[in-house]
PDB file of C-alpha atoms in Angstrom:
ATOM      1  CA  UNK I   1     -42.790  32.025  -7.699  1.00  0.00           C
ATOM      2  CA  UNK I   2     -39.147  31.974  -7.311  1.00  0.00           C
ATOM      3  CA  UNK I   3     -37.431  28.558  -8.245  1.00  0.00           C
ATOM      4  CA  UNK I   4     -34.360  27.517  -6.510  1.00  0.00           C
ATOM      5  CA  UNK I   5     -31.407  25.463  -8.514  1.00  0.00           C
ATOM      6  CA  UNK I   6     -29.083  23.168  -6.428  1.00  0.00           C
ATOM      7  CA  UNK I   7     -25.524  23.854  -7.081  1.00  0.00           C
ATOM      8  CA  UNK I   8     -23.854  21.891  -9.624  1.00  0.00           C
ATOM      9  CA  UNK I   9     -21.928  20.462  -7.144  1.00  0.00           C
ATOM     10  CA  UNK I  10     -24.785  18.689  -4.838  1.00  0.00           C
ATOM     11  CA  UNK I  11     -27.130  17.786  -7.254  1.00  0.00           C
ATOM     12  CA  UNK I  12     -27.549  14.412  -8.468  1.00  0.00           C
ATOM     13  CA  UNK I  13     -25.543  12.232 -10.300  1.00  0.00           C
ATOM     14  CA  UNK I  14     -26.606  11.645 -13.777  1.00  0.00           C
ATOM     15  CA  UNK I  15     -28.214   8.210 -14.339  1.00  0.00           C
ATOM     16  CA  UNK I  16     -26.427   8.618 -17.822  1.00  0.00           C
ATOM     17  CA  UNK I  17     -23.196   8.012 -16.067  1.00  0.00           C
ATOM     18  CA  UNK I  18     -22.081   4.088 -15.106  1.00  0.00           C
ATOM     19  CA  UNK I  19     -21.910   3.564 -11.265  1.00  0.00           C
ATOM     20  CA  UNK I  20     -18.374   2.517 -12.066  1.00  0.00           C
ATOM     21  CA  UNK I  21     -17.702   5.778 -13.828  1.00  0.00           C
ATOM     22  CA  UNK I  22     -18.813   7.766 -11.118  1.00  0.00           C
ATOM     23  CA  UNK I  23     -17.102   5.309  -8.531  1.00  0.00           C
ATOM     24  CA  UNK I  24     -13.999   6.323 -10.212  1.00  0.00           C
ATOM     25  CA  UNK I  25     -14.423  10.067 -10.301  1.00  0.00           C
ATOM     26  CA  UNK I  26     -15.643   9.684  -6.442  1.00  0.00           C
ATOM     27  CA  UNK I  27     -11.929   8.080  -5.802  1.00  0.00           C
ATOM     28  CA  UNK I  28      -9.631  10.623  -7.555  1.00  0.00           C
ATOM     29  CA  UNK I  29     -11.596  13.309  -5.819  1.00  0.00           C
ATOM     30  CA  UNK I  30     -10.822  11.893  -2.376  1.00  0.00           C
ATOM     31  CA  UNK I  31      -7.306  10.782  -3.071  1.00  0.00           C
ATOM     32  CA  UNK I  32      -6.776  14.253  -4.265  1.00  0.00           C
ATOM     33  CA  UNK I  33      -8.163  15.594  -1.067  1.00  0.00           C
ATOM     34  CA  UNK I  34      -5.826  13.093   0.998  1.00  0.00           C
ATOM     35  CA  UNK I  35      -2.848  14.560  -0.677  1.00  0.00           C
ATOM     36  CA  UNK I  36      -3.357  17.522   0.209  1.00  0.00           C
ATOM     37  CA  UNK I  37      -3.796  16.777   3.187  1.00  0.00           C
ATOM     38  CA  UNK I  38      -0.146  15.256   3.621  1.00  0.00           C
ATOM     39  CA  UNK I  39       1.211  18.013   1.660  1.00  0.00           C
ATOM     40  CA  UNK I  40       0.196  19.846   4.532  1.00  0.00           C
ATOM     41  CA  UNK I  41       1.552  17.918   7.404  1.00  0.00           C
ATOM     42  CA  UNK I  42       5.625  18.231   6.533  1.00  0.00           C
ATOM     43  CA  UNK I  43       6.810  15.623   9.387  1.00  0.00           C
ATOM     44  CA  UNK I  44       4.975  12.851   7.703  1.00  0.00           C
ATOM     45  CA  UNK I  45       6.954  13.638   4.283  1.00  0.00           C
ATOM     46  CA  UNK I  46       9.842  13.902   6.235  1.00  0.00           C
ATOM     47  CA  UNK I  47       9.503  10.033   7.991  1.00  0.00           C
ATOM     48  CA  UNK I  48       8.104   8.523   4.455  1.00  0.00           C
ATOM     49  CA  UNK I  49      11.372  10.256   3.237  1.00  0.00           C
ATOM     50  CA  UNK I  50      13.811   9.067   5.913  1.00  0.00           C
ATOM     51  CA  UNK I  51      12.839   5.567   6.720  1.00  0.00           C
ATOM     52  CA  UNK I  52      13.644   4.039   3.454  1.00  0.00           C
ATOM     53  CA  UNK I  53      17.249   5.681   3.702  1.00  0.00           C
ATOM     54  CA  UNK I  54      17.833   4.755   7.381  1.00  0.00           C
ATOM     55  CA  UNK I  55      16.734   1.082   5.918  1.00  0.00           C
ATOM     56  CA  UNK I  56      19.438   1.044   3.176  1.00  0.00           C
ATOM     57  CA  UNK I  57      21.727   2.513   5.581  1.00  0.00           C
ATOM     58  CA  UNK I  58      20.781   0.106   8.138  1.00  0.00           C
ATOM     59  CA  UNK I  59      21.279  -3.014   6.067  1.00  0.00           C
ATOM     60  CA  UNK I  60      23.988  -1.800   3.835  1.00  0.00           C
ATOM     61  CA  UNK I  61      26.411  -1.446   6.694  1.00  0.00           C
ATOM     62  CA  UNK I  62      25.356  -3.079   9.241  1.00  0.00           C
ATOM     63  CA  UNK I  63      24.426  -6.671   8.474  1.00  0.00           C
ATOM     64  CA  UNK I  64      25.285  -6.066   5.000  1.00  0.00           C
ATOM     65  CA  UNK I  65      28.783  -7.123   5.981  1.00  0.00           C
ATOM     66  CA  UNK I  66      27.805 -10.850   7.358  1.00  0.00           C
ATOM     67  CA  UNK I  67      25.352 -11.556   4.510  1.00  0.00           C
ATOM     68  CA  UNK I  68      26.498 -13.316   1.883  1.00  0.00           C
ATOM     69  CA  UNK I  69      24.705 -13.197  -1.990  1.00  0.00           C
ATOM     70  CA  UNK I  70      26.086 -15.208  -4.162  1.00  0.00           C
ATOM     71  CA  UNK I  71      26.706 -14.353  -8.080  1.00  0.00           C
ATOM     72  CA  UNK I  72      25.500 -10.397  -6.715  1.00  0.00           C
ATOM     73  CA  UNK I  73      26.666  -7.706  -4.517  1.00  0.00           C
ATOM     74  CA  UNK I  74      24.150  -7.513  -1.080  1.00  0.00           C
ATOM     75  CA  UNK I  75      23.357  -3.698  -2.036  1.00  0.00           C
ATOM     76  CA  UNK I  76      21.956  -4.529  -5.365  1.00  0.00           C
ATOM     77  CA  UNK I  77      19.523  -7.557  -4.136  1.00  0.00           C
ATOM     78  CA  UNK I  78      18.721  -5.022  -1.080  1.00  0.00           C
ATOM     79  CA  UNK I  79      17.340  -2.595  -2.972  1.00  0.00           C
ATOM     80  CA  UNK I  80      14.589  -4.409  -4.274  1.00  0.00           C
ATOM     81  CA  UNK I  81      13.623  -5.748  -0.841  1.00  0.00           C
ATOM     82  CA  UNK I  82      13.405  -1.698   0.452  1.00  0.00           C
ATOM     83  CA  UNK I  83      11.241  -0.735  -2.563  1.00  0.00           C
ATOM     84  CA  UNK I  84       8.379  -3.759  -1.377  1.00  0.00           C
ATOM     85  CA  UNK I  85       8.936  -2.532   2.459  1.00  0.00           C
ATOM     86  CA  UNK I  86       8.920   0.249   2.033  1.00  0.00           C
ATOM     87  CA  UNK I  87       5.400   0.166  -0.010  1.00  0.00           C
ATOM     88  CA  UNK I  88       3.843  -1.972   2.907  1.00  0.00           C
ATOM     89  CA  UNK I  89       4.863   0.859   5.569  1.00  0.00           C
ATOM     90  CA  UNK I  90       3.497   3.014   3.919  1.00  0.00           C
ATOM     91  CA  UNK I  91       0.118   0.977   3.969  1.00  0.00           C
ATOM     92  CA  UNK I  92      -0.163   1.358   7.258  1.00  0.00           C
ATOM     93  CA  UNK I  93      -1.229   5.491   6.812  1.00  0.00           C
ATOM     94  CA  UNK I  94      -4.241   4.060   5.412  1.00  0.00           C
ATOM     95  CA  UNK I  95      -5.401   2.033   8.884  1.00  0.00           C
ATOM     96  CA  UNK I  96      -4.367   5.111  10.765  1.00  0.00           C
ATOM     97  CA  UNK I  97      -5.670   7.998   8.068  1.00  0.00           C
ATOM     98  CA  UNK I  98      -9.107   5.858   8.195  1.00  0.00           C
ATOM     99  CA  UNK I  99      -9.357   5.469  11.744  1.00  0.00           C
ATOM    100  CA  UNK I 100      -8.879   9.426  11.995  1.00  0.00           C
ATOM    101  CA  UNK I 101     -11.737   9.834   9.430  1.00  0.00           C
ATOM    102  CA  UNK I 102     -14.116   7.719  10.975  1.00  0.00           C
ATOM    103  CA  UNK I 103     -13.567   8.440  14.357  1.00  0.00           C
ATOM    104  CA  UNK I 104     -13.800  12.033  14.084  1.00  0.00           C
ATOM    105  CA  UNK I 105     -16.678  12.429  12.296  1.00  0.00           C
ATOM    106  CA  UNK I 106     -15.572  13.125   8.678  1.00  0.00           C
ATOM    107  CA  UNK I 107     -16.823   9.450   7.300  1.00  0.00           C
ATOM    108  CA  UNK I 108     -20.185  10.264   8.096  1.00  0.00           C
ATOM    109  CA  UNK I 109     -19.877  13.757   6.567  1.00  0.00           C
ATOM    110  CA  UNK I 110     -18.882  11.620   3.133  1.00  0.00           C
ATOM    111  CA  UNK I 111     -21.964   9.285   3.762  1.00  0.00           C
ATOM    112  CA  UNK I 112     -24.380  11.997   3.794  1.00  0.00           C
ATOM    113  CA  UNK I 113     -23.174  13.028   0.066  1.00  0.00           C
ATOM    114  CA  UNK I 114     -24.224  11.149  -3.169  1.00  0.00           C
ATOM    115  CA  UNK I 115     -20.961   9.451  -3.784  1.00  0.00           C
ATOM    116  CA  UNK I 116     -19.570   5.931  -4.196  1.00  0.00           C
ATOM    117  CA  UNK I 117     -18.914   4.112  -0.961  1.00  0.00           C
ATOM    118  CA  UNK I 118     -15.807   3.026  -1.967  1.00  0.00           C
ATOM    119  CA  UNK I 119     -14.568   5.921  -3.017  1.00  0.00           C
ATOM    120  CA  UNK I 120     -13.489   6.548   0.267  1.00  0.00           C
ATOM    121  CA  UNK I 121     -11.356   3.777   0.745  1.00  0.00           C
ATOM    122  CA  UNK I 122     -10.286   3.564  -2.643  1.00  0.00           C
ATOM    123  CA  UNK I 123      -9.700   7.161  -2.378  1.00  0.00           C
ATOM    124  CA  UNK I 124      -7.304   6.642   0.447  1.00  0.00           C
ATOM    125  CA  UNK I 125      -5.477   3.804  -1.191  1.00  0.00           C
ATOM    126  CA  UNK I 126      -4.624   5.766  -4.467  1.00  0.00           C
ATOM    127  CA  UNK I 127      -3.348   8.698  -2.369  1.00  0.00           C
ATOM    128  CA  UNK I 128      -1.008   7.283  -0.937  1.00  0.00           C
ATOM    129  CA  UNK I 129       0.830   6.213  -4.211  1.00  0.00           C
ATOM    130  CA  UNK I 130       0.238   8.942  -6.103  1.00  0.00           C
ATOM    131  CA  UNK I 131       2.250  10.941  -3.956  1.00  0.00           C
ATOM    132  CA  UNK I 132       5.869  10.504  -3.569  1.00  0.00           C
ATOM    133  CA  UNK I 133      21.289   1.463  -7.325  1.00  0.00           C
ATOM    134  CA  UNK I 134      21.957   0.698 -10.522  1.00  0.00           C
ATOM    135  CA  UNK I 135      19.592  -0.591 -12.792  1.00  0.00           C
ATOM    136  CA  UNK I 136      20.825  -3.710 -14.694  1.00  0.00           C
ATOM    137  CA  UNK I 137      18.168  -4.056 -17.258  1.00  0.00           C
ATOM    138  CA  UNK I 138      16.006  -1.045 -19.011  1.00  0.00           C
ATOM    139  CA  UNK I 139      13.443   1.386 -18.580  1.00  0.00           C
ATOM    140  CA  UNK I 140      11.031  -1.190 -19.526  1.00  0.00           C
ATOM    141  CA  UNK I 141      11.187  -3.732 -16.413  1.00  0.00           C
ATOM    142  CA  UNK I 142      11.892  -0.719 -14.111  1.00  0.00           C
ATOM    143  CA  UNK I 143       8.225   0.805 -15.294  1.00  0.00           C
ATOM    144  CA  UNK I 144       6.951  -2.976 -14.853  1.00  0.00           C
ATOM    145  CA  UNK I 145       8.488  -3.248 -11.475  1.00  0.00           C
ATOM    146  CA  UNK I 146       6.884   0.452 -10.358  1.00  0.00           C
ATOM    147  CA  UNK I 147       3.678  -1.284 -11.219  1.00  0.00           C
ATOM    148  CA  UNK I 148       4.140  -4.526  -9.341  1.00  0.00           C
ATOM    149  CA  UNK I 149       4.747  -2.231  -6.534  1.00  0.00           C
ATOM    150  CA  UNK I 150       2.523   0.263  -6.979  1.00  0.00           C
ATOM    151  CA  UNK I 151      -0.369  -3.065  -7.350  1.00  0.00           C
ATOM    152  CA  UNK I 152       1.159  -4.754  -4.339  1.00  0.00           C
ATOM    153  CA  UNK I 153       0.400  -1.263  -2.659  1.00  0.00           C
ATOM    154  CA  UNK I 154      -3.354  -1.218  -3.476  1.00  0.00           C
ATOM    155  CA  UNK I 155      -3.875  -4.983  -2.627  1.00  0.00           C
ATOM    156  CA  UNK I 156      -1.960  -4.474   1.079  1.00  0.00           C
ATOM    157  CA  UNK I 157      -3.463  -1.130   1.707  1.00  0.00           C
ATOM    158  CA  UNK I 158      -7.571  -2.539   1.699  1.00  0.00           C
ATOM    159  CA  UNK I 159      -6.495  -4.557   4.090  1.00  0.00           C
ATOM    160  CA  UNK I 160      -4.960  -2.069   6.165  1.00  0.00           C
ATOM    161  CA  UNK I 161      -8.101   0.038   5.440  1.00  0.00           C
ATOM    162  CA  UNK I 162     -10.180  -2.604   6.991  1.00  0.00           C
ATOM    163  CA  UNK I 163      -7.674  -2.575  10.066  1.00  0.00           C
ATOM    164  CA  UNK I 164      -8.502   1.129  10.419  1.00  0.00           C
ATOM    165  CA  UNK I 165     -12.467   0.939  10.102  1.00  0.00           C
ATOM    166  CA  UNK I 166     -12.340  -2.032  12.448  1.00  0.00           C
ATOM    167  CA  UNK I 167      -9.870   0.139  15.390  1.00  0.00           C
ATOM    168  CA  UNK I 168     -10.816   2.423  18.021  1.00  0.00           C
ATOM    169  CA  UNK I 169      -8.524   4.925  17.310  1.00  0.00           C
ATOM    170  CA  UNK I 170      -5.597   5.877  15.321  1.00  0.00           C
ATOM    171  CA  UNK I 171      -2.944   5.003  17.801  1.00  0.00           C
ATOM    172  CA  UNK I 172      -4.864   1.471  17.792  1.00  0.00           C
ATOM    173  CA  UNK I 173      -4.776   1.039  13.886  1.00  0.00           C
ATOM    174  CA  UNK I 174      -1.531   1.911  13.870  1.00  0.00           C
ATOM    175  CA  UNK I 175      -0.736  -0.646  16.395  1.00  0.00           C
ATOM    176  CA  UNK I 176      -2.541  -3.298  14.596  1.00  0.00           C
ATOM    177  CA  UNK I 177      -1.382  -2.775  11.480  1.00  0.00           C
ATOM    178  CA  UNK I 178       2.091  -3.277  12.634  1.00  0.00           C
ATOM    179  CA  UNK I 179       2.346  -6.749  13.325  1.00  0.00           C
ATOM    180  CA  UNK I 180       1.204  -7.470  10.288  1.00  0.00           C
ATOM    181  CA  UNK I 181       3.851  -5.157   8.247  1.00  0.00           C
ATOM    182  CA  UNK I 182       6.559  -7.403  10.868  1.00  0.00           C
ATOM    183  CA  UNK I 183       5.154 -10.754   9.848  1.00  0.00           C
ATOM    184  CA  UNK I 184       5.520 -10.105   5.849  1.00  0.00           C
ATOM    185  CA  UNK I 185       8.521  -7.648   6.140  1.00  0.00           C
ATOM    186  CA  UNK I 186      11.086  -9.710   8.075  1.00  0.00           C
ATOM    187  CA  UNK I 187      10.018 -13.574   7.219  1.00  0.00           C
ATOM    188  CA  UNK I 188      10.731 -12.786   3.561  1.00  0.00           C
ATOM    189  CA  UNK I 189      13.181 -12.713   0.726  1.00  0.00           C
ATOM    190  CA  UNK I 190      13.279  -8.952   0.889  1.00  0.00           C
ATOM    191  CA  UNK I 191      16.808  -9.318   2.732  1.00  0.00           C
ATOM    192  CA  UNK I 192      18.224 -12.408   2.565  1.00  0.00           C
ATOM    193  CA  UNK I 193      18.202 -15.698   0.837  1.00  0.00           C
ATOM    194  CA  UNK I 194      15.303 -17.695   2.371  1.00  0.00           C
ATOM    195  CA  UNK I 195      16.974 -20.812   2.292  1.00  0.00           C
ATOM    196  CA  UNK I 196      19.009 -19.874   5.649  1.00  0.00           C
ATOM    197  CA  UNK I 197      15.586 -19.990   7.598  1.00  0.00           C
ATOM    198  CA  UNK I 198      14.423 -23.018   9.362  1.00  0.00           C
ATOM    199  CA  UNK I 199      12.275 -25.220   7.669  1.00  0.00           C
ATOM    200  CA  UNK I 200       8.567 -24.386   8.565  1.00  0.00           C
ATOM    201  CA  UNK I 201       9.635 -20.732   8.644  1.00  0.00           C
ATOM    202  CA  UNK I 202      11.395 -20.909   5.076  1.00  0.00           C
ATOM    203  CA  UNK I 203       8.008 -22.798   3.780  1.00  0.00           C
ATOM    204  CA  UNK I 204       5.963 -19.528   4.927  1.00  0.00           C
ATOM    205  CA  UNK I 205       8.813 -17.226   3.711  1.00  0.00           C
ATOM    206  CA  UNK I 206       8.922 -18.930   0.276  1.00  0.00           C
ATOM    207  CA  UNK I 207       5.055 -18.396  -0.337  1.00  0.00           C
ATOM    208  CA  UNK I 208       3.649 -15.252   1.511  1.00  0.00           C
ATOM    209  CA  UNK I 209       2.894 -12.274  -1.031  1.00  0.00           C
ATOM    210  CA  UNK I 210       5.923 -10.364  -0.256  1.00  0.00           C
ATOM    211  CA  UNK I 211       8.580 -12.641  -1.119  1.00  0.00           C
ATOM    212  CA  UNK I 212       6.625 -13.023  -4.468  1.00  0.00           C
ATOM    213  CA  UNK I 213       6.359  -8.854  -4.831  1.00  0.00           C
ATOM    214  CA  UNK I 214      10.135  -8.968  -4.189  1.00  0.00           C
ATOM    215  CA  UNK I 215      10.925 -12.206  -6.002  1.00  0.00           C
ATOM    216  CA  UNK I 216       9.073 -10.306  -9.012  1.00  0.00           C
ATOM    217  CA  UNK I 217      10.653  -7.178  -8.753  1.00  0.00           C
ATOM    218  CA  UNK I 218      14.288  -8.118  -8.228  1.00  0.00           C
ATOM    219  CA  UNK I 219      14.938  -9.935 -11.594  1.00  0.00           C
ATOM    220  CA  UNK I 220      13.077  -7.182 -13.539  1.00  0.00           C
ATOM    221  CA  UNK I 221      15.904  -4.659 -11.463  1.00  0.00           C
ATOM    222  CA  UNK I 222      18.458  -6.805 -11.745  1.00  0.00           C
ATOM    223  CA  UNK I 223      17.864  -8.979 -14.674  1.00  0.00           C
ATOM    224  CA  UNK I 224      16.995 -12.762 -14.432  1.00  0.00           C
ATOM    225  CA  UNK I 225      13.655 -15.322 -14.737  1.00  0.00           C
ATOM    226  CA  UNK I 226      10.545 -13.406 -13.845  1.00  0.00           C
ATOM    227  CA  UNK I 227       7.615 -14.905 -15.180  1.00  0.00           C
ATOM    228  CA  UNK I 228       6.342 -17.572 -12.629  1.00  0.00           C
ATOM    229  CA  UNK I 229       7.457 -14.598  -9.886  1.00  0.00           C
ATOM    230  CA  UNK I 230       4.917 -12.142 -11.249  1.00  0.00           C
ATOM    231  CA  UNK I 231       2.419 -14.925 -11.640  1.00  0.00           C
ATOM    232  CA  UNK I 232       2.691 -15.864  -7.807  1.00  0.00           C
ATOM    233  CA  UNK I 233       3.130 -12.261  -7.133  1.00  0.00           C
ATOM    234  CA  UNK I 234      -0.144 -11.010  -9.335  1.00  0.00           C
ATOM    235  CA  UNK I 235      -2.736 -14.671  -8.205  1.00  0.00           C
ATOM    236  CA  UNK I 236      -1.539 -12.804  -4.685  1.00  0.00           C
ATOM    237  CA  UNK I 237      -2.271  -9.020  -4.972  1.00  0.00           C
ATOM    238  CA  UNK I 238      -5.990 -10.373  -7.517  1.00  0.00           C
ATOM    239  CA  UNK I 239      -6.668 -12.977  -3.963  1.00  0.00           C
ATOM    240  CA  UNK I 240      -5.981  -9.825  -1.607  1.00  0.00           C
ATOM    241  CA  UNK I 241      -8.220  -7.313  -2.788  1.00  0.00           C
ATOM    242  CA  UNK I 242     -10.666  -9.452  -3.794  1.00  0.00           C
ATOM    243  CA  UNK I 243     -11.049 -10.761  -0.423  1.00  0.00           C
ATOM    244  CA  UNK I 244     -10.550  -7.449   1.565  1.00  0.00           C
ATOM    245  CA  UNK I 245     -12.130  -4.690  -1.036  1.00  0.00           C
ATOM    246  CA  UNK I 246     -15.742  -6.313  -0.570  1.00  0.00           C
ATOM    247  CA  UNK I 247     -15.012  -6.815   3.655  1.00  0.00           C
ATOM    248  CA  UNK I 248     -13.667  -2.842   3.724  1.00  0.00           C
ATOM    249  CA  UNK I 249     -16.583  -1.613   1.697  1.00  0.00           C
ATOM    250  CA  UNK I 250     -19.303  -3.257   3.895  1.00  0.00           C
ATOM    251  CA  UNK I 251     -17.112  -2.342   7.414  1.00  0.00           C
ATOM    252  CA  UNK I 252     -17.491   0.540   6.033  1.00  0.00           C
ATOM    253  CA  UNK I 253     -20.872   0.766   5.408  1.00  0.00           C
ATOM    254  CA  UNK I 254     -21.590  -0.388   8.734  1.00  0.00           C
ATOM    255  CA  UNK I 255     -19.461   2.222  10.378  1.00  0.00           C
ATOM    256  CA  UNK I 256     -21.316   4.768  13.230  1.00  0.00           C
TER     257      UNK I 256
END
């Protein structure tokens, strides 16, 4: 009698090996097949690339000259604003890179294997920051302020990744993750002082989770009080995915 051994690569996990553990390994194998994936598609690089600098550019010159910073120069407290936005447009890929895997059949391809459900999503989420001014302090608070960024990122992006599971298509997650990228981008400290908005509009300025990500990451660029900023900023990213992580996963799991 002959006797037939499953690959190594479709037999089943190890009970040896923590759920977590293998929830992990499940995620870096995904995000690694996402960036490939972008690798391969050079006009996306090009607009992650470009939009930033048409931002600074943007900002710099043309209202740069009728804002007013006191005690800094506007390019300076800019930059940190771009870094934040620039993060959360980049969160939308994930509503419209999910939407394209679920409505084309790929999700259900990764629910037939024995992998994490969330590896998917949390797949999708790392991929997009693994992949691709003057500093006034030291290499210290910039690495801190890549990793406020870099958490901000992961929060924003499962709820984007709920946006996509919940769309239609990709041209609708993209569409309904933008309002949501407009109502955090431009109501926010990330450029200009928010004491020149109206009142109710400064009071949702002054506590919605980007002004807190920028808040937190301008001092540690530029030097200054930080510490009740990253609290704010980290009670905000810890709220976020623990709200949306557990709401993507079971979308998810409901998916067709």
């Amino acid at each position: 009698m002959t006797t037939l051994t499953a690959p190594a690569d479709l037999r089943l996990p190890s009970p040896r090996r923590s759920r977590l553990a293998w929830a992990a390994a499940d995620s870096l194998a995904i995000a690694r097949r996402n960036i490939i994936g972008t690798t391969r598609r050079p006009q996306l690089l090009a607009f992650v690339t470009i939009q930033p600098v048409l931002f600074v550019l943007m900002f710099r010159y043309v209202f740069g000259g009728s804002i007013h910073i006191p005690g800094v120069s506007y390019v300076n407290y800019l930059m940190a604003g771009i870094f934040v936005t620039t993060v959360l447009f980049g969160a939308q890929n994930t509503a419209i890179g999910m939407a394209e895997d679920l409505h084309n059949g790929l999700i259900e391809r990764f629910r037939s294997l024995a992998m994490a459900r969330s590896a998917v999503l949390a797949g999708r989420v790392l991929a997009g920051y693994l992949v691709g001014f003057r500093l006034h302090t030291n290499m210290a608070a910039l690495v801190a302020a890549v990793g406020v960024l870099l958490l901000f990122g992961f929060a924003i992006s499962w709820v984007t990744a709920l946006l996509g599971l919940a769309a239609k298509s990709a041209e609708a997650a993209g569409a309904a993750a933008l309002p949501l990228t407009v109502l955090l981008t431009f109501p926010s400290s990330a450029f200009l002082l928010t004491h020149n908005l109206p009142g109710p509009l400064r009071a949702y300025a002054d506590h919605q989770p980007l002004t807190a990500t920028v808040n937190t990451v301008r001092p540690l660029l530029l030097g200054g009080p930080t510490a009740s900023h990253a609290v704010a900023a980290l009670l905000w990213c810890a709220g976020i995915v623990v709200v949306f992580a557990p709401l993507a996963v079971l979308r998810y799991r409901r998916a067709a």
